[in-house]
Each structure stands twice: as C-alpha cells, then as structure tokens.
C-alpha positions as a LaTeX table, in Angstrom:
\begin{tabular}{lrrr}
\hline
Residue & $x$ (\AA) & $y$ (\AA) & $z$ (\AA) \\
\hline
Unk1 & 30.84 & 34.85 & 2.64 \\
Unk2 & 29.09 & 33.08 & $-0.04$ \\
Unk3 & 28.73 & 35.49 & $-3.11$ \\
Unk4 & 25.40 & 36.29 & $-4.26$ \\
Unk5 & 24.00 & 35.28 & $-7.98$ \\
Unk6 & 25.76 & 37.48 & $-10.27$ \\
Unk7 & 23.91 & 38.21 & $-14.12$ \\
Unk8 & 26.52 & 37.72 & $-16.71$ \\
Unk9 & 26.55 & 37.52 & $-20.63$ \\
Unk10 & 27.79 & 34.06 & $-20.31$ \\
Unk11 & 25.45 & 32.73 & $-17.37$ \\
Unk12 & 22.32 & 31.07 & $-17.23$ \\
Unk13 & 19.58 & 31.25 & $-14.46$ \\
Unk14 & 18.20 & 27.73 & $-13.77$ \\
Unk15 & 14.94 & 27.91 & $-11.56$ \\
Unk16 & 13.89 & 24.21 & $-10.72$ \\
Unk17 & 11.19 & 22.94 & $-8.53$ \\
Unk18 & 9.89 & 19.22 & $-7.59$ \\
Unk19 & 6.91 & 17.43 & $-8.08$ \\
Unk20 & 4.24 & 19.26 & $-10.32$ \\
Unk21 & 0.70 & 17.83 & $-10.64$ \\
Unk22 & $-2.38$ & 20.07 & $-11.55$ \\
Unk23 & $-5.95$ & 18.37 & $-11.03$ \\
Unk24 & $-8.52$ & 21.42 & $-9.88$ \\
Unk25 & $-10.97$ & 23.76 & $-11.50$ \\
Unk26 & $-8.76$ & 26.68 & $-12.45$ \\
Unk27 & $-5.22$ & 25.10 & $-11.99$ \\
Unk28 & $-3.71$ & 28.63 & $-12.93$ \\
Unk29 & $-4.64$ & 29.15 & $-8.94$ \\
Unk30 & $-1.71$ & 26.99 & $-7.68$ \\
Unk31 & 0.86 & 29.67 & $-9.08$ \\
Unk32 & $-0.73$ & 32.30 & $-7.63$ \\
Unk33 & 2.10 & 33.33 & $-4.94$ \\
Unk34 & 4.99 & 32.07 & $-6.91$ \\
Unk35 & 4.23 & 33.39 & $-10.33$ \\
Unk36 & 6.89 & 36.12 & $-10.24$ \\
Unk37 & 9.79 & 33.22 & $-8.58$ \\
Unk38 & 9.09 & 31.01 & $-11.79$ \\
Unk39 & 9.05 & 33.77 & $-14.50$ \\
Unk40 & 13.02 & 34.35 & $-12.94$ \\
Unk41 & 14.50 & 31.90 & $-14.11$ \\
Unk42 & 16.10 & 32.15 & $-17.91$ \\
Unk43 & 14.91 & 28.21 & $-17.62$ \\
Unk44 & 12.51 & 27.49 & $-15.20$ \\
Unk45 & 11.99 & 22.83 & $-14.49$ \\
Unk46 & 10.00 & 21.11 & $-12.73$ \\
Unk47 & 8.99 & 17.36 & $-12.34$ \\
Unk48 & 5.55 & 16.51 & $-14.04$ \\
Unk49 & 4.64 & 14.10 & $-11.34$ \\
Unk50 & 1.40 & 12.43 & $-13.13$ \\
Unk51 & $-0.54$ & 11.73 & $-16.13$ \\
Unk52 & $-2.99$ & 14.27 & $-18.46$ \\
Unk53 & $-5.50$ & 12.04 & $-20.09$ \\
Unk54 & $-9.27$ & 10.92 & $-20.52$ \\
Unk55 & $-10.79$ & 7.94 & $-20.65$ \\
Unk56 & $-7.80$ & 5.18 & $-19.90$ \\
Unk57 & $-7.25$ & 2.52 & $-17.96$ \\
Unk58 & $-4.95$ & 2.50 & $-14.79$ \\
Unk59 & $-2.00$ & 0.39 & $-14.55$ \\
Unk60 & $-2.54$ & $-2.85$ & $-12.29$ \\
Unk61 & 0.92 & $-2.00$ & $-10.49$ \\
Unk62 & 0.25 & 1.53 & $-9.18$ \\
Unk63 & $-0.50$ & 1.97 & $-5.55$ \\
Unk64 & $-2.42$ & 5.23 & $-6.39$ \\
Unk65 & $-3.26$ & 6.48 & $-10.36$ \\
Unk66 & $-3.41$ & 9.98 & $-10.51$ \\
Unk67 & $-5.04$ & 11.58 & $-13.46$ \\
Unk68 & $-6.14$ & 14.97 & $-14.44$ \\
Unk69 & $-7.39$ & 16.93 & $-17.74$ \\
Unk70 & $-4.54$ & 17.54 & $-20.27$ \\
Unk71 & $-6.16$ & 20.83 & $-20.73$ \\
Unk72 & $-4.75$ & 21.44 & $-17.02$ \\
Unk73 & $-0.98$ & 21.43 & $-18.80$ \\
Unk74 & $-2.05$ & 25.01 & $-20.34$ \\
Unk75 & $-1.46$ & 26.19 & $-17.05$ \\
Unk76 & 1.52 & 24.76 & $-16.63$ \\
Unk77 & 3.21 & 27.08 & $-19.92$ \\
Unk78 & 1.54 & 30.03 & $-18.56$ \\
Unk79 & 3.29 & 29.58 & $-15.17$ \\
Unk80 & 7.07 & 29.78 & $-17.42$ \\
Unk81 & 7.98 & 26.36 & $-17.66$ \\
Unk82 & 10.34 & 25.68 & $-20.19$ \\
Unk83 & 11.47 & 22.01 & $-19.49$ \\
Unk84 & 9.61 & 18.95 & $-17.19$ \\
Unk85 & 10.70 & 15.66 & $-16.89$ \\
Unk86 & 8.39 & 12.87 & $-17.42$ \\
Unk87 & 10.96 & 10.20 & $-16.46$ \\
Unk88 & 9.12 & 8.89 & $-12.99$ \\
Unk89 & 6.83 & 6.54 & $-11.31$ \\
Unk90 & 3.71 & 8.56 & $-12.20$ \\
Unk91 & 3.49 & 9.08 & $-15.88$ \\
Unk92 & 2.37 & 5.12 & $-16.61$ \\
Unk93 & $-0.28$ & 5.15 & $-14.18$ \\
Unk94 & $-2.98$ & 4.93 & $-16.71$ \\
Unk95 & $-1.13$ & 3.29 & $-19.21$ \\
Unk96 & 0.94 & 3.11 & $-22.65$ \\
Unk97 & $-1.91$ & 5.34 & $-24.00$ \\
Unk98 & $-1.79$ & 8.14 & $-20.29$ \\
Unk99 & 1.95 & 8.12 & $-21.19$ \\
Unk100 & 1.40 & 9.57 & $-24.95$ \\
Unk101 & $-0.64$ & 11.89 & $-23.87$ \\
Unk102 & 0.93 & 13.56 & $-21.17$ \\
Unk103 & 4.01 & 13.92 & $-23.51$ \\
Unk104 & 2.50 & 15.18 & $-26.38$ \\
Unk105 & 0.14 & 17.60 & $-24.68$ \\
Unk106 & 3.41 & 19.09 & $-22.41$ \\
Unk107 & 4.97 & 19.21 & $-25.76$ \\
Unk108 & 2.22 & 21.15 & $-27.79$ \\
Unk109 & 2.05 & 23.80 & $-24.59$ \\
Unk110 & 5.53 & 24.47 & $-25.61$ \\
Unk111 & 7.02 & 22.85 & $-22.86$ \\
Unk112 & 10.33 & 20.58 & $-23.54$ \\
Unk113 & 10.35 & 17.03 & $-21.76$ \\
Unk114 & 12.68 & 14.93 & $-21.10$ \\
Unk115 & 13.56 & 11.49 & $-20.18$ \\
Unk116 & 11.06 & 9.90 & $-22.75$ \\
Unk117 & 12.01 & 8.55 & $-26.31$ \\
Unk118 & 10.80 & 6.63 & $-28.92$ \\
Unk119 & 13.53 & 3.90 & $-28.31$ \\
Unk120 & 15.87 & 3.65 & $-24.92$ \\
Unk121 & 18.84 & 5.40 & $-26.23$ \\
Unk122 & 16.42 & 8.64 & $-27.46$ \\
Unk123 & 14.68 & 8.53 & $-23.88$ \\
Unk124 & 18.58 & 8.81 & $-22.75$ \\
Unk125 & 19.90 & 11.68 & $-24.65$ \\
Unk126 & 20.10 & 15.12 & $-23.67$ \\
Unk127 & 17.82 & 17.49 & $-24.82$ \\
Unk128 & 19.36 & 21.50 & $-25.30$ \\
Unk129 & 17.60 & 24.34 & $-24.66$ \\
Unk130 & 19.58 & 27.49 & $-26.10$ \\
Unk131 & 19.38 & 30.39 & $-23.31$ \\
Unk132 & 22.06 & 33.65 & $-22.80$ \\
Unk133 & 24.25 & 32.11 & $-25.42$ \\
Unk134 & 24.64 & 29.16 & $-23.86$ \\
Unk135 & 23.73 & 25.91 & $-24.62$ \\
Unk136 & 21.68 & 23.61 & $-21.44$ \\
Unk137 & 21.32 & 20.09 & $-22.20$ \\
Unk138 & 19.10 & 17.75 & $-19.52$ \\
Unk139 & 19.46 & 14.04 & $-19.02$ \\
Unk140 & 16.12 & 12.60 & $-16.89$ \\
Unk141 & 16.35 & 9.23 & $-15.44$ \\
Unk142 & 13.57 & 7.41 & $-12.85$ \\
Unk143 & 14.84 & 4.59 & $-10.69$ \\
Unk144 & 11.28 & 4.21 & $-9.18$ \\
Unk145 & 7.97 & 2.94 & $-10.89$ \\
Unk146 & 6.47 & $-0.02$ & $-13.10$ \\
Unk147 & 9.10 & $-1.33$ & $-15.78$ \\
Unk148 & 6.04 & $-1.20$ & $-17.69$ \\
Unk149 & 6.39 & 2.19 & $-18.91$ \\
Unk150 & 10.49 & 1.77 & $-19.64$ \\
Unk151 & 11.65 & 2.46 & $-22.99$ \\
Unk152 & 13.52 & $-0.39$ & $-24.62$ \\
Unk153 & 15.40 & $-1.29$ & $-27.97$ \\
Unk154 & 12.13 & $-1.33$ & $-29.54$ \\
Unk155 & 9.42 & 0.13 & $-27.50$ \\
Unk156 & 9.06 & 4.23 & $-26.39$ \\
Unk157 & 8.95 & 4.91 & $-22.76$ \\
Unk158 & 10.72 & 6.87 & $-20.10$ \\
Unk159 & 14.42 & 5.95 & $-19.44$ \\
Unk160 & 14.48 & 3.88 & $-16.50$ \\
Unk161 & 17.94 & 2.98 & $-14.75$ \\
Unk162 & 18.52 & $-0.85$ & $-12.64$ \\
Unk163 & 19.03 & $-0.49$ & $-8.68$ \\
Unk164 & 19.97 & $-3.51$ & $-6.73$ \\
Unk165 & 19.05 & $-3.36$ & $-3.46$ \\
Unk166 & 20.12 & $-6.14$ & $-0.89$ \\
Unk167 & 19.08 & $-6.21$ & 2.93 \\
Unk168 & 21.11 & $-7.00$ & 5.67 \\
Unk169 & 20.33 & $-8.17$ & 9.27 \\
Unk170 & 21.70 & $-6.29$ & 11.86 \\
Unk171 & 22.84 & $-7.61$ & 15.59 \\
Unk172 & 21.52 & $-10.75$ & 14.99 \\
Unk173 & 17.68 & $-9.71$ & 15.94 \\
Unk174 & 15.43 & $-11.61$ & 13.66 \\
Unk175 & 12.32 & $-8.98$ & 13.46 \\
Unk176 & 14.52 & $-5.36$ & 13.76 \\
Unk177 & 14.66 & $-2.64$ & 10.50 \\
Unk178 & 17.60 & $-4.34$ & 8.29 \\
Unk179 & 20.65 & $-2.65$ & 6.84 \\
Unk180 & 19.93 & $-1.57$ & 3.56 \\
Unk181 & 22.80 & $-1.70$ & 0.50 \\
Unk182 & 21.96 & $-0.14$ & $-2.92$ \\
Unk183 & 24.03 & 0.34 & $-6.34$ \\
Unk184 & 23.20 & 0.69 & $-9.53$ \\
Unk185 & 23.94 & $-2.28$ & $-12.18$ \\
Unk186 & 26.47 & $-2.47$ & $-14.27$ \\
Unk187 & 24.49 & $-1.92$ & $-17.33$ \\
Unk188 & 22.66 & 1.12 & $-15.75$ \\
Unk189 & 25.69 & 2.72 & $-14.75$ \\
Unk190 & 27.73 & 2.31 & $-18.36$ \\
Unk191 & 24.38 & 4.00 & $-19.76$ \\
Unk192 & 24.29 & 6.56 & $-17.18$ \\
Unk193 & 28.20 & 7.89 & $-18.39$ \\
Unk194 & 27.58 & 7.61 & $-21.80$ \\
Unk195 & 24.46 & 9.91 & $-21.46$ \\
Unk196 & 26.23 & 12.57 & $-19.47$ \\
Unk197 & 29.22 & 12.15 & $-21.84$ \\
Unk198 & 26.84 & 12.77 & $-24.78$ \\
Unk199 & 25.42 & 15.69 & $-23.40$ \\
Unk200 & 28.43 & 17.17 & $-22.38$ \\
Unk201 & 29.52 & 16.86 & $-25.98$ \\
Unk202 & 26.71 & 19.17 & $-26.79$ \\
Unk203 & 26.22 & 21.70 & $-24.35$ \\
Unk204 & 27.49 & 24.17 & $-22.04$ \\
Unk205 & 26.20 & 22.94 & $-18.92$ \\
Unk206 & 24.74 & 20.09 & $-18.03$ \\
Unk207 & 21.55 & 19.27 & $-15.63$ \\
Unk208 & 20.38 & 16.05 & $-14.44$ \\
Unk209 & 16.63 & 14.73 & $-13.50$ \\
Unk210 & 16.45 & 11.87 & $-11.16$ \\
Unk211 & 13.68 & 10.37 & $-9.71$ \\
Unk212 & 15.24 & 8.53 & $-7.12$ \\
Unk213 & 15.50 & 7.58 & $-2.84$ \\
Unk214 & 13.12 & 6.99 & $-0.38$ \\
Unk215 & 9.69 & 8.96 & $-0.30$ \\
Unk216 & 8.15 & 9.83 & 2.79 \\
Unk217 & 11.05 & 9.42 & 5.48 \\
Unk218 & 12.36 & 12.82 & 6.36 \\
Unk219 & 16.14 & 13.42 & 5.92 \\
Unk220 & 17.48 & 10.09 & 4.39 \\
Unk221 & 19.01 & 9.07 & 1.03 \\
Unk222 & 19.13 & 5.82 & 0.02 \\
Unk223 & 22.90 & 4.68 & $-1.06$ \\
Unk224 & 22.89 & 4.67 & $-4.78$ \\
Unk225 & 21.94 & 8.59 & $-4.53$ \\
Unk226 & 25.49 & 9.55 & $-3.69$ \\
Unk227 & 26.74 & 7.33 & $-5.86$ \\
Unk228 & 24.67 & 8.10 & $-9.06$ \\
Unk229 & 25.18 & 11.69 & $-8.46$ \\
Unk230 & 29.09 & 11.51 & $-8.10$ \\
Unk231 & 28.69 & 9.34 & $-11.50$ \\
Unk232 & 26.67 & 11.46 & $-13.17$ \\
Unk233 & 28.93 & 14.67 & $-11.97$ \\
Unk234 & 32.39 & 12.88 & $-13.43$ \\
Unk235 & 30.50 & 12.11 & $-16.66$ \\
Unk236 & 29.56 & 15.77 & $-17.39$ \\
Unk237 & 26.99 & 17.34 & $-15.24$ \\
Unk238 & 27.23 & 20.42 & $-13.86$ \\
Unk239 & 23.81 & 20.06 & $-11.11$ \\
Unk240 & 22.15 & 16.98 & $-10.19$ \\
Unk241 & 18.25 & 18.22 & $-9.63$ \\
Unk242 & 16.35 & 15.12 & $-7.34$ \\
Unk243 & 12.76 & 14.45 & $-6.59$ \\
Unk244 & 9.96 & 11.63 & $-5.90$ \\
Unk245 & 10.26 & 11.84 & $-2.53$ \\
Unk246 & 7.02 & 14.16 & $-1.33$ \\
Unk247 & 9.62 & 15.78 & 0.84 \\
Unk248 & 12.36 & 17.80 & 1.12 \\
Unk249 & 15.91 & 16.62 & 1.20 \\
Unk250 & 19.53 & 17.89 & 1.92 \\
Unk251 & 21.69 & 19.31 & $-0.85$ \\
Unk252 & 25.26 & 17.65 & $-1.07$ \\
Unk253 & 28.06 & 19.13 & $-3.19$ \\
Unk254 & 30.68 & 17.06 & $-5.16$ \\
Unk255 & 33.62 & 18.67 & $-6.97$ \\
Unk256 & 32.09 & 21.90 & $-6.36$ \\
Unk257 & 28.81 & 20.69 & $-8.07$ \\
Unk258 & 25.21 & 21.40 & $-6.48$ \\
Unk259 & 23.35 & 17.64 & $-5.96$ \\
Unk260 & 20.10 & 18.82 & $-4.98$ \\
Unk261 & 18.96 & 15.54 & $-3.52$ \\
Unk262 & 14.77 & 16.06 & $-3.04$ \\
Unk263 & 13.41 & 19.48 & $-4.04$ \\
Unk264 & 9.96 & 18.42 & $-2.21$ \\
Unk265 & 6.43 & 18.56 & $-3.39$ \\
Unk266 & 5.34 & 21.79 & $-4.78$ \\
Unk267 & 2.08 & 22.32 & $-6.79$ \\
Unk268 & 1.19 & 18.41 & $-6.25$ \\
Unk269 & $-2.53$ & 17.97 & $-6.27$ \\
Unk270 & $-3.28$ & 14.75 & $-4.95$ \\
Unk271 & $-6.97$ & 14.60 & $-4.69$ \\
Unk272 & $-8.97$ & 12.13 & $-2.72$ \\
Unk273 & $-6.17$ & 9.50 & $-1.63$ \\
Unk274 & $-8.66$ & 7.36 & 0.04 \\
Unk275 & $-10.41$ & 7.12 & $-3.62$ \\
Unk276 & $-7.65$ & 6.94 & $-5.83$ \\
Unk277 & $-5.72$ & 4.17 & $-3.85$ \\
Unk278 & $-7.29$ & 1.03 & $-2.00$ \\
Unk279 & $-7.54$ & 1.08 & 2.36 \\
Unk280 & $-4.84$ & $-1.73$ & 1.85 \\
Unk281 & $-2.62$ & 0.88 & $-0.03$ \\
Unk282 & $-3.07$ & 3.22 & 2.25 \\
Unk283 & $-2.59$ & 1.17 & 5.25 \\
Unk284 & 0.60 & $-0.10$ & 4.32 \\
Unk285 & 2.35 & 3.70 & 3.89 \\
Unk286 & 1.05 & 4.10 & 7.90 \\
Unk287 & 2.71 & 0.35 & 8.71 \\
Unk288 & 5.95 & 1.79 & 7.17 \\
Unk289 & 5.97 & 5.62 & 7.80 \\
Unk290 & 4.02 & 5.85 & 10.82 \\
Unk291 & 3.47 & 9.65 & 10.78 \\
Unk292 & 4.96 & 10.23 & 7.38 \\
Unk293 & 2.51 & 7.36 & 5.65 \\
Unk294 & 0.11 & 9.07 & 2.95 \\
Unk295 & $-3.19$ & 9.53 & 4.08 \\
Unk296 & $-5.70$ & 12.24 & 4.28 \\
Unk297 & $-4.97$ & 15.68 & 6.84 \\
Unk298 & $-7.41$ & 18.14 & 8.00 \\
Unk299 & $-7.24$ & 20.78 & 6.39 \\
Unk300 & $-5.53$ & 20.34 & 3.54 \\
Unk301 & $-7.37$ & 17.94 & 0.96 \\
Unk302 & $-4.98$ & 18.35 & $-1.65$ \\
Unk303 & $-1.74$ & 17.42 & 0.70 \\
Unk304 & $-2.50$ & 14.05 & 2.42 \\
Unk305 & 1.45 & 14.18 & 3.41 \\
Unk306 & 3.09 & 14.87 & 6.53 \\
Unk307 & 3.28 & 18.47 & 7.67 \\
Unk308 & 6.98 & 18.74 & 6.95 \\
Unk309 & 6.05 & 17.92 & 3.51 \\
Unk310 & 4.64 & 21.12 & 3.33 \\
Unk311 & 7.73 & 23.34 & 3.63 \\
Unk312 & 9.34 & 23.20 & 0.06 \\
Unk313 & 11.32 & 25.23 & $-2.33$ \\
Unk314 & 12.17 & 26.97 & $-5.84$ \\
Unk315 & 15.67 & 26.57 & $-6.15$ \\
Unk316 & 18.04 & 29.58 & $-7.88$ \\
Unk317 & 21.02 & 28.11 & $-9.75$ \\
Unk318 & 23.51 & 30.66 & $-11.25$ \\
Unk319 & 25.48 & 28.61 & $-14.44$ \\
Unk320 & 28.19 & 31.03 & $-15.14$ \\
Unk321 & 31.28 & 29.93 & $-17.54$ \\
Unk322 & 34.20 & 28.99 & $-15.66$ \\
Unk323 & 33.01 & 28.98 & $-12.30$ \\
Unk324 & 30.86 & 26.14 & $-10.05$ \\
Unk325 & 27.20 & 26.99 & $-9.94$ \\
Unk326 & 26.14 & 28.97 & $-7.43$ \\
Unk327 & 22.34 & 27.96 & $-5.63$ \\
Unk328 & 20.43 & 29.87 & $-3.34$ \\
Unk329 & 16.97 & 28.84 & $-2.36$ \\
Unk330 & 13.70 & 30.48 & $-2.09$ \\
Unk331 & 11.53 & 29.06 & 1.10 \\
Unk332 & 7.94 & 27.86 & 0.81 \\
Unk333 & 4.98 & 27.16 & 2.42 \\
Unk334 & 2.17 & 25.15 & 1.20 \\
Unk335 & $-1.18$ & 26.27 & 2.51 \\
Unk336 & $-4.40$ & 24.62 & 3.04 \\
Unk337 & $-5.41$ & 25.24 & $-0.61$ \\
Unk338 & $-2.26$ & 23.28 & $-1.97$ \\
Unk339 & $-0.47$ & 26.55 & $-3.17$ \\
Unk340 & 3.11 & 27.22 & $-2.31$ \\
Unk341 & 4.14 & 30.39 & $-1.61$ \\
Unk342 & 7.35 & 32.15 & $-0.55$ \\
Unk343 & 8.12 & 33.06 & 3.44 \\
Unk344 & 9.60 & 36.25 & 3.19 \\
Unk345 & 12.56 & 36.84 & 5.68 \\
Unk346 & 10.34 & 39.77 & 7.14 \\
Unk347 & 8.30 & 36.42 & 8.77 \\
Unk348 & 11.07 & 36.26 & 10.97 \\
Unk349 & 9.83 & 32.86 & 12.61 \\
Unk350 & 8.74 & 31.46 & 9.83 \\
Unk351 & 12.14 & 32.12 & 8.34 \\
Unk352 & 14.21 & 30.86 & 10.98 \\
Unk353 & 12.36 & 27.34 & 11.51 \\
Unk354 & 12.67 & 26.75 & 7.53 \\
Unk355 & 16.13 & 27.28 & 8.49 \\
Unk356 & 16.26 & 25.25 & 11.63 \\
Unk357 & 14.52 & 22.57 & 9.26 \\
Unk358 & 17.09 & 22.76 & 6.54 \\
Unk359 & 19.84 & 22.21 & 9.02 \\
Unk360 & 18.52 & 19.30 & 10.91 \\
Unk361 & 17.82 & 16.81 & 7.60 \\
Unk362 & 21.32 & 18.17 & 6.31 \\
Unk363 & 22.93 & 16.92 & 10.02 \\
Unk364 & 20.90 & 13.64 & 10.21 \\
Unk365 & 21.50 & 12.88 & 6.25 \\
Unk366 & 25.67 & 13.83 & 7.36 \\
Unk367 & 25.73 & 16.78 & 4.32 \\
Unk368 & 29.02 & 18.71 & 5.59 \\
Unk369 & 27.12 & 21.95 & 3.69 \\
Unk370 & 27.08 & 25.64 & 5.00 \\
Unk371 & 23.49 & 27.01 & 4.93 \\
Unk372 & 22.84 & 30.68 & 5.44 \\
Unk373 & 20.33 & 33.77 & 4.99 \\
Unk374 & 20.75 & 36.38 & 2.61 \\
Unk375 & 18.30 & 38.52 & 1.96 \\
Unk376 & 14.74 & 36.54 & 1.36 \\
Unk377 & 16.66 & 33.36 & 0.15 \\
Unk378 & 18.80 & 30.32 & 1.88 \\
Unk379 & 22.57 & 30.07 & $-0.09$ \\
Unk380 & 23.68 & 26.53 & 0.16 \\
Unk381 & 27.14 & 25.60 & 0.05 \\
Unk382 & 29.80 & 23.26 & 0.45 \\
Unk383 & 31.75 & 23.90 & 3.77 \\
Unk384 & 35.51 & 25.19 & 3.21 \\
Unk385 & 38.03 & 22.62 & 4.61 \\
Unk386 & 38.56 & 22.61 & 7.80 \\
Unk387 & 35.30 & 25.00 & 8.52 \\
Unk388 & 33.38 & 23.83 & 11.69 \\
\hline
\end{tabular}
C-alpha cells in the first residue's frame, strides 16, 4: 500500500499544474473550483503558457499568437502561485518586447519565474524559493518554440535546449508514418548537468520545468523525454514536472524519482483559434492529428482541443528529507466555461473513467507504474519488482 502524504518539519508540499493562460473578463473565474487545491500547496507551479502585453507585434514563426492583458496576471497571485515558468513556445509570440512584459508583470504580482535570464547561463540557473525550512530550487528548460526568443551569451531570453530529431523509413513503404529518433545535443546535454548540478549545490530539493514531446497525440513521448529526464534526475533533481502538450501524459519514475511527463492543459484560454491562427494553420493540426488537431468544439469556446484534453490534473508532491517524493493526484474536469474543477470520488463514474484513462496512456506509453484510489486523489507509483 502506497503511504499517504505525510506533513513533516522537514517536508515541502509541491502543488504543480500545466499550461496556464488567462484571456477573459474576470479571469479570477477560472479558479473558481480549484481555489482551495492551489492554496495547498506550501509552493504551488504552473506553466505560464502565453504572453501579457498591449500593443506588439506577433512573431512571423508562430502558428497561433496568443495574447491577453497583463493586468490578467493579478489573478494569477491571487489564485497562490508562487513560481511559473516562462521557458516555452508561447512567451515570444508577440515578440522581444511580449517577452519583457510577461516577465516583469509575473514578477511584480509576486510570482517567481523561471527559465528566463538576462544572458543564457542566468536563464539556466536555479532559482530557490525558501519553504518549511527547506530550500526548493527550479531549473525550466523549453525544447519547443522559435529560437527567436532563446537567451544567448549576449542576449536575454528563455533557456532553450538542442533536440535532434532524425526520421527513419520503416518496411520499405515509401508514403507510411516514419520511425522517429530524438536526443538531445551534446552541448544541450553538458548544459543540462551543469544546471541540475548547480542547483543541487544550492538547495534541498530540486524541480525541473520542461516544455517538451509531442502535443496533441494522446499517450506518447517522444524519445529524448526519457532520456532528458533520467539526465536531469542523475544531475540533481528530485521531480521532473512536463508540459506543452494540451494533454495529459503518463508519469514514469526513475531512481525512485516522480517524471511527471504532461500535466495537461488546465486554465488555458485559447480564444477564437480560427482568428488567432490562419485556415492553413489550422488545417494542418487536422492533416496530422485527425481528431486531436486544434480547432474549434461546440461547446466549449475556450478549449478548441480534443475531449480527452479536457480531463487534467493538480498534482500533490510530498518532498520529505531522506525519502523519494511521494505524488498523488487530484482529477479534473474542464467544463464548457474553460474552468477545471476536481471529480470527487463520490462521482463514482466519473472517478473510475479518469482512472480507466490514466491507465490506458500509462499501458500504451509502456510506464510499468501502479495507479490507485485513495480517498478523492489518484497515488502514482513505481511498481515493486516483480509486481504484475
């Protein structure tokens, strides 16, 4: 039996979420059935998934440039978080100018970011946040997005980390879905150990931010995933916290170490795709994803994603000194209005096909992790050896 999150003197409660993007009237509404969740957490994290600016022009490379008021990040402290990354494919999309500020607004709101820097090795280092005694440090890193927006030896930006991808034919069938191979560079992967090394150096625990895999496409990780994560892991961190991909993904463990792989959407206002992004744009998702392509759904004109997109979660993550962390899961639903909100084990049905959910991405991504119910929440798990 998987033991329950324990408070301690020397343990921390992490509360992390995915993509976070607030463009509506009273954006204080999308917390509405999750304020209490947040506020739990000693640090509650979540990935700011977009830019807060006025009056800037969009950069030529984005499919779709989302934008909304920077006095929408308000709502954003008031909701309890504490840190955001910024490093990811969003925060560039109306330019150098968008980028600043995003930052500096999250920043004035009281609310620590991460994976920006006035140079590439400050968008690389940890930032700490002091909670319980302890001492958190978070490394953000995006693998996805314009190069435009990457910091540099002399240039601010968001740290940005080299994939390179290669594409194989498969059983000699010009025309058929290739075999895809993925690794980080050489160069990205020396910066990503000196990072966690760093950080580790500082802090109790470690977290990492990665904006990483394949959006859209339910259940699959791309290749470098598993391997930046392991990296990442034997360089210092403690959890490995994932998103970009609009939907939710399996959680892996590696030395006894949580690797969150896709935490989902969760308040992620995306208003108007058809507006924001050109037919072409949107075309091209529905070539590729079929059903899973972004385009607009009745009903819900905040969430043009597929409905699986619309299950999500806030994540509980128990640091304790001494021991592996310890993550349980709270389900959510996203409703027509673009809120998420819990499903309470009471919802019996509800419960059990977030469950049934859970366990089919985690068998088609091959995750050997034990998922169970206790209580209102989902404990995830690495299987004991030899466990069927």
């Amino acid at each position: 039996m998987s033991e329950p999150l324990q408070d301690s003197a020397t343990s921390v409660r992490l509360v992390a979420v995915g993509d976070v993007f607030l463009n509506r009237k009273n954006p204080s509404e999308s917390f509405a059935h999750v304020g209490e969740i947040l506020e739990a957490g000693d640090i509650t994290f979540g990935n700011s998934e977009g830019t807060y600016a006025v009056n800037q022009t969009a950069d030529p490379d984005m499919m779709a440039a989302i934008i909304a008021s920077p006095d929408n990040i308000a709502a954003l402290a008031r909701a309890g978080f504490d840190v955001m990354s910024v490093a990811n494919n969003h925060i560039n999309d109306w330019g150098r100018a968008g980028m600043h500020s995003t930052v500096d607004r999250l920043q004035r709101e009281g609310i620590r970011t991460v994976g920006f820097g006035k140079n590439i090795d400050d968008a690389f280092a940890p930032i700490c946040v002091a909670a319980n005694g302890c001492r958190v440090a978070f490394v953000a890193a995006s693998m996805i997005g314009s190069w435009n927006a990457a910091a540099t030896a002399d240039r601010d930006g968001v740290a940005m980390l080299e994939v390179s991808t290669q594409y194989h034919d498969l059983h000699k069938q010009p025309g058929s879905p290739p075999h895809v191979r993925s690794q980080l560079t050489e160069s990205a992967a020396a910066r990503v150990a000196r990072s966690f090394e760093e950080a580790k150096r500082s802090a109790d625990f470690v977290i990492a931010s990665f904006h990483w895999g394949v959006h859209c496409f339910p259940a699959s990780l791309a290749e470098y995933e598993r391997s930046l994560a392991r990296l990442a892991i034997d360089h210092g961190a403690d959890v490995v916290l994932g998103h970009h991909q609009h939907i939710l993904k399996g959680v892996d463990f590696y030395k006894g170490k949580p690797i969150l792989h896709g935490l989902g959407n969760f308040a992620f206002d995306l208003v108007d795709i058809e507006k924001i992004a050109s037919p072409a744009a949107v075309r091209e998702t529905i070539e590729i994803y079929g059903e899973y392509g972004i385009f607009s759904r009745e009903g819900y004109p905040t969430v043009p994603f597929h409905e699986e997109s619309r299950m999500t979660v806030v994540a509980h993550i128990n640091l304790a000194q001494g021991t592996d962390p310890v993550v349980e899961l709270t389900p959510c639903m996203i409703n027509t209005n673009g809120q998420p909100g819990p499903i309470p084990a009471s919802d019996s049905s509800s419960f059990s096909s977030f469950m049934a959910y859970l366990k089919k991405i985690h068998w088609l991504a091959d995750l050997d992790t034990e998922i169970g119910q206790r209580g209102d929440r989902i404990f995830v798990r690495a299987k004991l050896r030899g466990q069927a």
